[in-house]
PDB file of C-alpha atoms in Angstrom:
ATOM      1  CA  UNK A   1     107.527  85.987 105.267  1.00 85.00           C
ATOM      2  CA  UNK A   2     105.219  87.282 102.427  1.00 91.00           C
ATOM      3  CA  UNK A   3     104.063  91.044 102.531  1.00 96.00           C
ATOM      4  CA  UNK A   4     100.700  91.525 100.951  1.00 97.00           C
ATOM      5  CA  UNK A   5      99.483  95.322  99.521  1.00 97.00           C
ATOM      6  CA  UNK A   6      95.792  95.717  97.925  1.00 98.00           C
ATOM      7  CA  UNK A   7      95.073  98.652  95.878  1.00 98.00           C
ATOM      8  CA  UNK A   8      92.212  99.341  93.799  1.00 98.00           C
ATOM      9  CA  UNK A   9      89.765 100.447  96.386  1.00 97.00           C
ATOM     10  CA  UNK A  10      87.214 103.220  96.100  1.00 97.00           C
ATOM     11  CA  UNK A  11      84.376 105.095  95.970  1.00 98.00           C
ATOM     12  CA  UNK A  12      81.580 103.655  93.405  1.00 98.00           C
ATOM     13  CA  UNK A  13      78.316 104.064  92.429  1.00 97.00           C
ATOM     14  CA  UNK A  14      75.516 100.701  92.636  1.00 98.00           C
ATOM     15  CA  UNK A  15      76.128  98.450  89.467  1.00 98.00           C
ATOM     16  CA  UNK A  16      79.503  99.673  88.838  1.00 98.00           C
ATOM     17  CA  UNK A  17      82.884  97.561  89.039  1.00 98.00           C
ATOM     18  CA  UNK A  18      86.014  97.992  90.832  1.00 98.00           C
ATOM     19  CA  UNK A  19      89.527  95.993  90.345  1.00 98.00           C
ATOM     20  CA  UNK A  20      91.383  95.156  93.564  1.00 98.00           C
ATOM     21  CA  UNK A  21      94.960  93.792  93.542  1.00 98.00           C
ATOM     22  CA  UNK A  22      96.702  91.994  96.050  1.00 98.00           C
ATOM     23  CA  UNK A  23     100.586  92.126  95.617  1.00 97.00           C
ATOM     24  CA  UNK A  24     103.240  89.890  97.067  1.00 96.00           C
ATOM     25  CA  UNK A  25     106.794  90.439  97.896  1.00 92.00           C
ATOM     26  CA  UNK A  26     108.064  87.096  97.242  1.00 89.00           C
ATOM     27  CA  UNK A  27     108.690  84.416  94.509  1.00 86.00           C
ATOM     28  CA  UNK A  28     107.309  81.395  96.471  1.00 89.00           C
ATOM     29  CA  UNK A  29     103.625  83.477  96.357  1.00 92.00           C
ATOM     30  CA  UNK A  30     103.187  81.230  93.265  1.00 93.00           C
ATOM     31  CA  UNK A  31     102.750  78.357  95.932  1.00 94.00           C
ATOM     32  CA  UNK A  32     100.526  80.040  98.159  1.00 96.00           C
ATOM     33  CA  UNK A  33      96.620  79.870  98.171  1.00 97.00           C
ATOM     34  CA  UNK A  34      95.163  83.209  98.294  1.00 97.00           C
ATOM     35  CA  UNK A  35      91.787  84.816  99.780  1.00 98.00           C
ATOM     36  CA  UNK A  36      89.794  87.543  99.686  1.00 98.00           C
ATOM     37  CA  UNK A  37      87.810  88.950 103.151  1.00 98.00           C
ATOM     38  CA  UNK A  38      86.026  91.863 104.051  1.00 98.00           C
ATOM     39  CA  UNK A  39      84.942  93.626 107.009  1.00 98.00           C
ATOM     40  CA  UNK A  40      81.794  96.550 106.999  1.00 96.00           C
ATOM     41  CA  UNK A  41      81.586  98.731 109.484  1.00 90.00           C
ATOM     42  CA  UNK A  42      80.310  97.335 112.839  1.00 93.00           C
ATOM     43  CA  UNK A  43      80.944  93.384 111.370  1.00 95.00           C
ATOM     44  CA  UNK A  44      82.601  90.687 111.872  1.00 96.00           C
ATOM     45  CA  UNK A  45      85.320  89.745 108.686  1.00 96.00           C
ATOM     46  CA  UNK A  46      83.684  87.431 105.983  1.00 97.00           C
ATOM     47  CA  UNK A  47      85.404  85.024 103.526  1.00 98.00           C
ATOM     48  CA  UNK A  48      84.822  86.501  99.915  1.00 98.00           C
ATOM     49  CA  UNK A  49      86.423  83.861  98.012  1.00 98.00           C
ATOM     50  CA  UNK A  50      89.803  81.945  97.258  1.00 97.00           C
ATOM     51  CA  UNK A  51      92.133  80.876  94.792  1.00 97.00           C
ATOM     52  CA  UNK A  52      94.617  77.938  94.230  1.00 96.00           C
ATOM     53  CA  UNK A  53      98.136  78.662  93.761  1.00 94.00           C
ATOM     54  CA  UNK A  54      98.164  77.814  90.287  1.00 95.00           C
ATOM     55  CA  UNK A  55      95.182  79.806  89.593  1.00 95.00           C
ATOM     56  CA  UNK A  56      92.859  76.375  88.325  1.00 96.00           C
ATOM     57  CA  UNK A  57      89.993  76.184  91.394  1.00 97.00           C
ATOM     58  CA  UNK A  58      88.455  79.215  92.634  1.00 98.00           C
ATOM     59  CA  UNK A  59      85.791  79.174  95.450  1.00 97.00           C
ATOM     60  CA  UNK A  60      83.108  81.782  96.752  1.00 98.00           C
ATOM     61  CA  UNK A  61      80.599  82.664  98.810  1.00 98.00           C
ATOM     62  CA  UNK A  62      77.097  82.995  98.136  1.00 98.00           C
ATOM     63  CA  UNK A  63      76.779  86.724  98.296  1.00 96.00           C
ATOM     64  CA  UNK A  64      78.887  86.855  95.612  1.00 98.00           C
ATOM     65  CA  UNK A  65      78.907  84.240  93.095  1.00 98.00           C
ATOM     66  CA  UNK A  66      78.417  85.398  90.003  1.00 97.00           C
ATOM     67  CA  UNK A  67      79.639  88.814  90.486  1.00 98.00           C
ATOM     68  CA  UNK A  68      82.968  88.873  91.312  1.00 98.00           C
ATOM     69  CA  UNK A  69      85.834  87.053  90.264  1.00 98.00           C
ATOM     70  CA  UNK A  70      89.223  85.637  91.545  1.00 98.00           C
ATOM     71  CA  UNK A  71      92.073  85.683  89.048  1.00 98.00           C
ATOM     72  CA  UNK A  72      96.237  85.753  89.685  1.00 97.00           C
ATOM     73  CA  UNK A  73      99.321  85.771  87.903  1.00 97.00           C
ATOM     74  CA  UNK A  74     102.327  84.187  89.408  1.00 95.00           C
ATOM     75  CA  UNK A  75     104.612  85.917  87.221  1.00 95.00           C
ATOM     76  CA  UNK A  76     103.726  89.305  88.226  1.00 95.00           C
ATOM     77  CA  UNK A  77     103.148  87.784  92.013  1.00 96.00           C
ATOM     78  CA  UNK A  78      99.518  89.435  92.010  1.00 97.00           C
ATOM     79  CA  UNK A  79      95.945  88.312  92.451  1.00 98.00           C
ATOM     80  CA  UNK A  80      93.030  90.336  91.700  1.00 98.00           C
ATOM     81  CA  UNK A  81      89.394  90.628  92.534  1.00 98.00           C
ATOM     82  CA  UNK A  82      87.027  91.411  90.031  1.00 98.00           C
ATOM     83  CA  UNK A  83      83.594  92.977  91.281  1.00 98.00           C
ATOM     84  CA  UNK A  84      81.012  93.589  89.183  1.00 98.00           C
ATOM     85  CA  UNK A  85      77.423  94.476  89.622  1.00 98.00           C
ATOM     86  CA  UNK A  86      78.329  96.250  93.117  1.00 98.00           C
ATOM     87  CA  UNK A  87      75.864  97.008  95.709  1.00 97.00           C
ATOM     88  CA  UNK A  88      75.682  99.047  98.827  1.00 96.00           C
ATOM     89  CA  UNK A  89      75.909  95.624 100.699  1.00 96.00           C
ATOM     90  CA  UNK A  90      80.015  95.252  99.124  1.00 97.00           C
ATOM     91  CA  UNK A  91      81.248  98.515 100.984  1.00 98.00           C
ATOM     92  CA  UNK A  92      83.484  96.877 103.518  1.00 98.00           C
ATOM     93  CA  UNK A  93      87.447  96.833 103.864  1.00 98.00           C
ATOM     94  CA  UNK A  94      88.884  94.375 101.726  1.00 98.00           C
ATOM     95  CA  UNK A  95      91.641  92.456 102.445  1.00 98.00           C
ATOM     96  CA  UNK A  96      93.756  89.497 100.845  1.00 98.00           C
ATOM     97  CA  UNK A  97      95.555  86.647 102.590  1.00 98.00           C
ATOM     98  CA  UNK A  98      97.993  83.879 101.747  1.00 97.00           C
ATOM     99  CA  UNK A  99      98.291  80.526 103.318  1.00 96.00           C
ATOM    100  CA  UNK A 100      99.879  77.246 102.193  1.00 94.00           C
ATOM    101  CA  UNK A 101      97.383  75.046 103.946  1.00 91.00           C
ATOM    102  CA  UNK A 102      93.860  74.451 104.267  1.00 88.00           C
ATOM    103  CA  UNK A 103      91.919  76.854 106.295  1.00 84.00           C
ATOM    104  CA  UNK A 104      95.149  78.665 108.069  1.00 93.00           C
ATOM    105  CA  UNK A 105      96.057  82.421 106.065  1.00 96.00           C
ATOM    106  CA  UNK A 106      99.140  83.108 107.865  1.00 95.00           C
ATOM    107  CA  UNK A 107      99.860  86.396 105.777  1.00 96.00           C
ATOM    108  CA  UNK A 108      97.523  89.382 105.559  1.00 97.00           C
ATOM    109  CA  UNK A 109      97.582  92.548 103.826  1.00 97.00           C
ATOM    110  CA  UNK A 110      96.164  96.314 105.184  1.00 97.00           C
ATOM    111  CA  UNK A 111      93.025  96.450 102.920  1.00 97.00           C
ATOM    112  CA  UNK A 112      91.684  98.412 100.592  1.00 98.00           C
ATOM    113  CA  UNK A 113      88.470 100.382 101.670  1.00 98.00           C
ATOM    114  CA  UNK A 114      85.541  99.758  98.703  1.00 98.00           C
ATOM    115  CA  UNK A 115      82.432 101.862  99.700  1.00 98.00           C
ATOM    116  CA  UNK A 116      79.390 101.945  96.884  1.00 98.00           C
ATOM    117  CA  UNK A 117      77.574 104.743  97.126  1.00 96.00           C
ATOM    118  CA  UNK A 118      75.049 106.694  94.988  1.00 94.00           C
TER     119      UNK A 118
END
């Protein structure tokens, strides 16, 4: 079982950045795959991006390629999510999830509310 916290949510204005963090309770996180999500108000939950367990291959989605950007380390048994150049469109509750196969995320965090607001 692998418990998942994000942190680094919060209130910011258009163009600015934010840092979230997704921390893991366990050792064997190193061997997970890990995604970002993110659900606005009245919608469904939308992929974000991934990374590999090692940290080598990172994948997004259109809406934000370019701006934000998946990293981890193993040793500290985080991943983070770097978002730059945030619009009002990227104030949803974000969430990270861990999986050890393709397409299933068997462990989810709470989220971390990210609202961009002038």
């Amino acid at each position: 079982q692998v418990q998942l916290v994000e942190s680094g949510g919060g209130l910011v204005q258009p163009g600015g950045s934010l840092r979230l963090s997704c921390a893991a309770s366990e050792d064997t996180f190193r061997s997970y795959r890990v995604a970002w999500f993110r659900q606005a108000p009245g919608k469904g939950r939308d992929f974000v991006g991934r990374i590999s367990g090692s940290g080598a291959f990172t994948y997004y989605a259109d809406s934000v390629k370019g701006r934000f950007t998946i990293s981890r380390d193993n040793a500290a048994k985080t991943v983070y999510l770097q978002m730059n150049s945030l619009q009002s469109e990227d104030t949803a509750l974000y969430y990270c999830a861990a999986g050890l196969e393709v397409g299933r995320w068997d462990y989810w965090g709470q989220g971390t509310q990210v609202t961009v607001s002038s």
